[in-house]
GROMACS .gro file of C-alpha atoms in nm:
model
  212
    1MET     CA    1  -1.605  -0.576   3.775
    2ALA     CA    2  -1.395  -0.887   3.834
    3ASN     CA    3  -1.421  -0.960   3.458
    4SER     CA    4  -1.280  -0.616   3.380
    5GLY     CA    5  -0.995  -0.666   3.633
    6LEU     CA    6  -0.922  -1.006   3.466
    7GLN     CA    7  -0.901  -0.841   3.126
    8MET     CA    8  -0.669  -0.570   3.253
    9LEU     CA    9  -0.441  -0.824   3.416
   10GLY     CA   10  -0.424  -1.032   3.103
   11PHE     CA   11  -0.353  -0.728   2.890
   12VAL     CA   12  -0.074  -0.606   3.112
   13LEU     CA   13   0.095  -0.945   3.127
   14ALA     CA   14   0.070  -0.980   2.752
   15LEU     CA   15   0.202  -0.634   2.695
   16LEU     CA   16   0.505  -0.703   2.928
   17GLY     CA   17   0.565  -1.030   2.745
   18TRP     CA   18   0.558  -0.849   2.407
   19ILE     CA   19   0.817  -0.601   2.525
   20GLY     CA   20   1.028  -0.896   2.645
   21LEU     CA   21   1.002  -1.059   2.300
   22ILE     CA   22   1.124  -0.748   2.130
   23VAL     CA   23   1.415  -0.716   2.380
   24ALA     CA   24   1.512  -1.080   2.336
   25THR     CA   25   1.502  -1.060   1.955
   26ILE     CA   26   1.736  -0.759   1.945
   27LEU     CA   27   1.991  -0.881   2.202
   28PRO     CA   28   2.290  -1.077   2.072
   29GLN     CA   29   2.321  -1.296   2.384
   30TRP     CA   30   2.123  -1.598   2.262
   31GLN     CA   31   2.414  -1.818   2.312
   32MET     CA   32   2.747  -1.759   2.484
   33SER     CA   33   3.079  -1.930   2.468
   34SER     CA   34   3.128  -2.217   2.715
   35TYR     CA   35   3.443  -2.284   2.911
   36ALA     CA   36   3.363  -2.648   3.001
   37GLY     CA   37   3.680  -2.794   2.851
   38ASP     CA   38   4.041  -2.804   2.962
   39SER     CA   39   4.150  -2.516   2.754
   40ILE     CA   40   4.000  -2.207   2.916
   41ILE     CA   41   4.013  -1.875   2.732
   42THR     CA   42   3.975  -1.585   2.970
   43ALA     CA   43   4.075  -1.308   2.733
   44ILE     CA   44   3.761  -1.315   2.518
   45ALA     CA   45   3.387  -1.409   2.536
   46MET     CA   46   3.184  -1.488   2.230
   47TYR     CA   47   2.807  -1.420   2.189
   48GLN     CA   48   2.581  -1.514   1.904
   49GLY     CA   49   2.235  -1.378   1.846
   50LEU     CA   50   1.971  -1.385   1.572
   51TRP     CA   51   2.118  -1.086   1.384
   52MET     CA   52   2.477  -1.056   1.491
   53SER     CA   53   2.774  -1.207   1.673
   54CYS     CA   54   2.972  -1.022   1.930
   55ALA     CA   55   3.308  -1.059   2.100
   56ILE     CA   56   3.401  -0.905   2.436
   57GLN     CA   57   3.769  -0.846   2.494
   58SER     CA   58   3.945  -0.871   2.831
   59THR     CA   59   3.942  -0.497   2.843
   60GLY     CA   60   3.562  -0.490   2.842
   61GLN     CA   61   3.528  -0.359   2.486
   62MET     CA   62   3.256  -0.524   2.280
   63GLN     CA   63   3.280  -0.565   1.904
   64CYS     CA   64   2.978  -0.685   1.704
   65LYS     CA   65   2.936  -0.796   1.345
   66VAL     CA   66   2.612  -0.827   1.163
   67TYR     CA   67   2.564  -1.157   0.969
   68ASP     CA   68   2.669  -1.091   0.610
   69SER     CA   69   2.420  -1.319   0.413
   70ILE     CA   70   2.088  -1.465   0.512
   71LEU     CA   71   2.141  -1.759   0.273
   72ALA     CA   72   2.466  -1.856   0.452
   73LEU     CA   73   2.298  -1.886   0.793
   74PRO     CA   74   2.187  -2.223   0.929
   75GLY     CA   75   1.823  -2.325   0.880
   76SER     CA   76   1.752  -2.330   1.250
   77LEU     CA   77   1.868  -1.974   1.290
   78GLN     CA   78   1.659  -1.855   0.999
   79ALA     CA   79   1.355  -2.034   1.134
   80THR     CA   80   1.402  -1.894   1.482
   81ARG     CA   81   1.441  -1.545   1.348
   82GLY     CA   82   1.129  -1.571   1.134
   83LEU     CA   83   0.918  -1.715   1.420
   84MET     CA   84   1.030  -1.441   1.658
   85VAL     CA   85   0.939  -1.159   1.406
   86VAL     CA   86   0.604  -1.328   1.337
   87SER     CA   87   0.533  -1.362   1.713
   88ILE     CA   88   0.608  -0.987   1.768
   89VAL     CA   89   0.382  -0.881   1.475
   90VAL     CA   90   0.102  -1.117   1.586
   91ALA     CA   91   0.125  -1.003   1.951
   92ALA     CA   92   0.111  -0.641   1.832
   93LEU     CA   93  -0.212  -0.731   1.646
   94GLY     CA   94  -0.343  -0.884   1.960
   95ILE     CA   95  -0.269  -0.558   2.147
   96ALA     CA   96  -0.469  -0.360   1.897
   97ILE     CA   97  -0.768  -0.601   1.908
   98SER     CA   98  -0.768  -0.636   2.284
   99THR     CA   99  -0.766  -0.260   2.323
  100VAL     CA  100  -1.084  -0.233   2.130
  101GLY     CA  101  -1.256  -0.513   2.316
  102MET     CA  102  -1.166  -0.438   2.675
  103LYS     CA  103  -1.436  -0.303   2.907
  104CYS     CA  104  -1.224  -0.010   3.023
  105THR     CA  105  -1.209   0.136   2.673
  106LYS     CA  106  -1.478   0.297   2.462
  107CYS     CA  107  -1.336   0.210   2.113
  108GLY     CA  108  -1.575  -0.076   2.038
  109GLY     CA  109  -1.910   0.091   2.120
  110ASP     CA  110  -2.148   0.009   2.408
  111ASP     CA  111  -2.233  -0.346   2.317
  112LYS     CA  112  -2.077  -0.546   2.603
  113VAL     CA  113  -2.125  -0.886   2.431
  114LYS     CA  114  -1.957  -0.763   2.113
  115LYS     CA  115  -1.665  -0.604   2.312
  116ALA     CA  116  -1.617  -0.925   2.510
  117ARG     CA  117  -1.602  -1.130   2.190
  118ILE     CA  118  -1.340  -0.890   2.050
  119ALA     CA  119  -1.138  -0.916   2.366
  120MET     CA  120  -1.157  -1.295   2.350
  121THR     CA  121  -1.035  -1.274   1.992
  122GLY     CA  122  -0.744  -1.064   2.104
  123GLY     CA  123  -0.661  -1.321   2.365
  124ILE     CA  124  -0.655  -1.596   2.102
  125VAL     CA  125  -0.423  -1.389   1.887
  126PHE     CA  126  -0.194  -1.341   2.187
  127LEU     CA  127  -0.196  -1.714   2.243
  128LEU     CA  128  -0.086  -1.769   1.881
  129GLY     CA  129   0.200  -1.513   1.906
  130GLY     CA  130   0.319  -1.646   2.244
  131LEU     CA  131   0.318  -2.008   2.118
  132ALA     CA  132   0.520  -1.903   1.806
  133ALA     CA  133   0.788  -1.741   2.029
  134LEU     CA  134   0.788  -2.037   2.266
  135VAL     CA  135   0.850  -2.276   1.978
  136ALA     CA  136   1.127  -2.050   1.845
  137CYS     CA  137   1.307  -2.023   2.177
  138SER     CA  138   1.276  -2.392   2.247
  139TRP     CA  139   1.395  -2.490   1.903
  140TYR     CA  140   1.698  -2.263   1.934
  141GLY     CA  141   1.772  -2.401   2.285
  142ASN     CA  142   1.746  -2.759   2.167
  143LYS     CA  143   2.005  -2.680   1.900
  144ILE     CA  144   2.238  -2.539   2.156
  145VAL     CA  145   2.206  -2.852   2.369
  146GLN     CA  146   2.261  -3.083   2.076
  147ASP     CA  147   2.578  -2.898   1.964
  148PHE     CA  148   2.708  -2.887   2.327
  149TYR     CA  149   2.685  -3.265   2.373
  150ASN     CA  150   2.798  -3.343   2.023
  151PRO     CA  151   3.134  -3.518   2.054
  152PHE     CA  152   3.248  -3.389   1.718
  153THR     CA  153   3.201  -3.023   1.825
  154PRO     CA  154   3.542  -2.862   1.924
  155VAL     CA  155   3.554  -2.762   2.283
  156ASN     CA  156   3.648  -2.402   2.209
  157THR     CA  157   3.342  -2.364   1.983
  158LYS     CA  158   3.080  -2.497   2.222
  159TYR     CA  159   2.807  -2.253   2.337
  160GLU     CA  160   2.556  -2.252   2.622
  161PHE     CA  161   2.237  -2.058   2.699
  162GLY     CA  162   2.257  -1.682   2.696
  163SER     CA  163   2.055  -1.429   2.879
  164ALA     CA  164   1.840  -1.338   2.572
  165ILE     CA  165   1.698  -1.683   2.530
  166PHE     CA  166   1.571  -1.678   2.889
  167ILE     CA  167   1.416  -1.340   2.826
  168GLY     CA  168   1.247  -1.487   2.520
  169TRP     CA  169   1.112  -1.782   2.720
  170ALA     CA  170   0.980  -1.551   2.991
  171GLY     CA  171   0.825  -1.311   2.741
  172SER     CA  172   0.651  -1.594   2.551
  173LEU     CA  173   0.507  -1.741   2.869
  174LEU     CA  174   0.381  -1.402   2.979
  175VAL     CA  175   0.209  -1.347   2.636
  176VAL     CA  176   0.053  -1.697   2.656
  177LEU     CA  177  -0.070  -1.634   3.015
  178GLY     CA  178  -0.211  -1.293   2.928
  179GLY     CA  179  -0.376  -1.428   2.617
  180ALA     CA  180  -0.538  -1.705   2.816
  181LEU     CA  181  -0.676  -1.462   3.077
  182LEU     CA  182  -0.824  -1.250   2.798
  183ALA     CA  183  -0.968  -1.546   2.623
  184CYS     CA  184  -1.132  -1.668   2.947
  185SER     CA  185  -1.282  -1.323   3.036
  186CYS     CA  186  -1.567  -1.352   2.795
  187PRO     CA  187  -1.899  -1.354   3.000
  188ARG     CA  188  -2.135  -1.641   2.926
  189LYS     CA  189  -2.388  -1.636   3.215
  190SER     CA  190  -2.564  -1.316   3.104
  191GLY     CA  191  -2.677  -1.455   2.773
  192SER     CA  192  -2.810  -1.775   2.921
  193LYS     CA  193  -3.008  -1.594   3.188
  194GLY     CA  194  -3.162  -1.364   2.933
  195ARG     CA  195  -3.287  -1.652   2.730
  196SER     CA  196  -3.423  -1.842   3.025
  197TYR     CA  197  -3.690  -1.579   3.128
  198PRO     CA  198  -3.904  -1.584   2.807
  199LYS     CA  199  -3.885  -1.964   2.800
  200SER     CA  200  -4.010  -1.990   3.161
  201LYS     CA  201  -4.292  -1.744   3.096
  202ALA     CA  202  -4.395  -1.927   2.780
  203ALA     CA  203  -4.391  -2.255   2.965
  204SER     CA  204  -4.597  -2.123   3.257
  205SER     CA  205  -4.859  -1.965   3.024
  206ALA     CA  206  -4.883  -2.279   2.821
  207GLY     CA  207  -4.919  -2.488   3.136
  208GLY     CA  208  -5.198  -2.252   3.256
  209ARG     CA  209  -5.382  -2.286   2.929
  210GLU     CA  210  -5.368  -2.664   2.939
  211TYR     CA  211  -5.498  -2.666   3.297
  212VAL     CA  212  -5.790  -2.448   3.205
   0.00000   0.00000   0.00000
């Protein structure tokens, strides 16, 4: 029963993290304009995401523009975009596999050992997807830090962390944690106990024969 609850907890955490990864990938607030210099611009705020850049006027109106060409984008942005998409697809595959292997479902048959192994496989897939997203968000965040502290970067073009990258970090950690719980929920004691009984009986019978 505890094993089933552990599987359910891991699946829910991974599912919430997967939703967070989708939201983070769509949002344009991966980096926002910084006002750390002497020249402060209060009339406009700039945001840049994986797919578009947005500008918020002082009136509150937002104007967004999708990036024109993929080849014109920086390599770090292309790599981050690819890793986030891969992590979402891999986590979706982990959801499908884990649903089949969980104890509370009847999709994988009645073999408990087989279902436990399927659930463990789903947890490993979740781990891969979460690690891919974690690498993508950390890589993008490192690029923001490098550009911010670069003395050759103009003050008005410096950016800092946006809300989307924090959502991406939180989602990737939830996916990794949920995958770890699913991977650790595979029972191992039942198989060892089942094998110990025939060995003990065989040993006792053999010892009795030698004594006779």
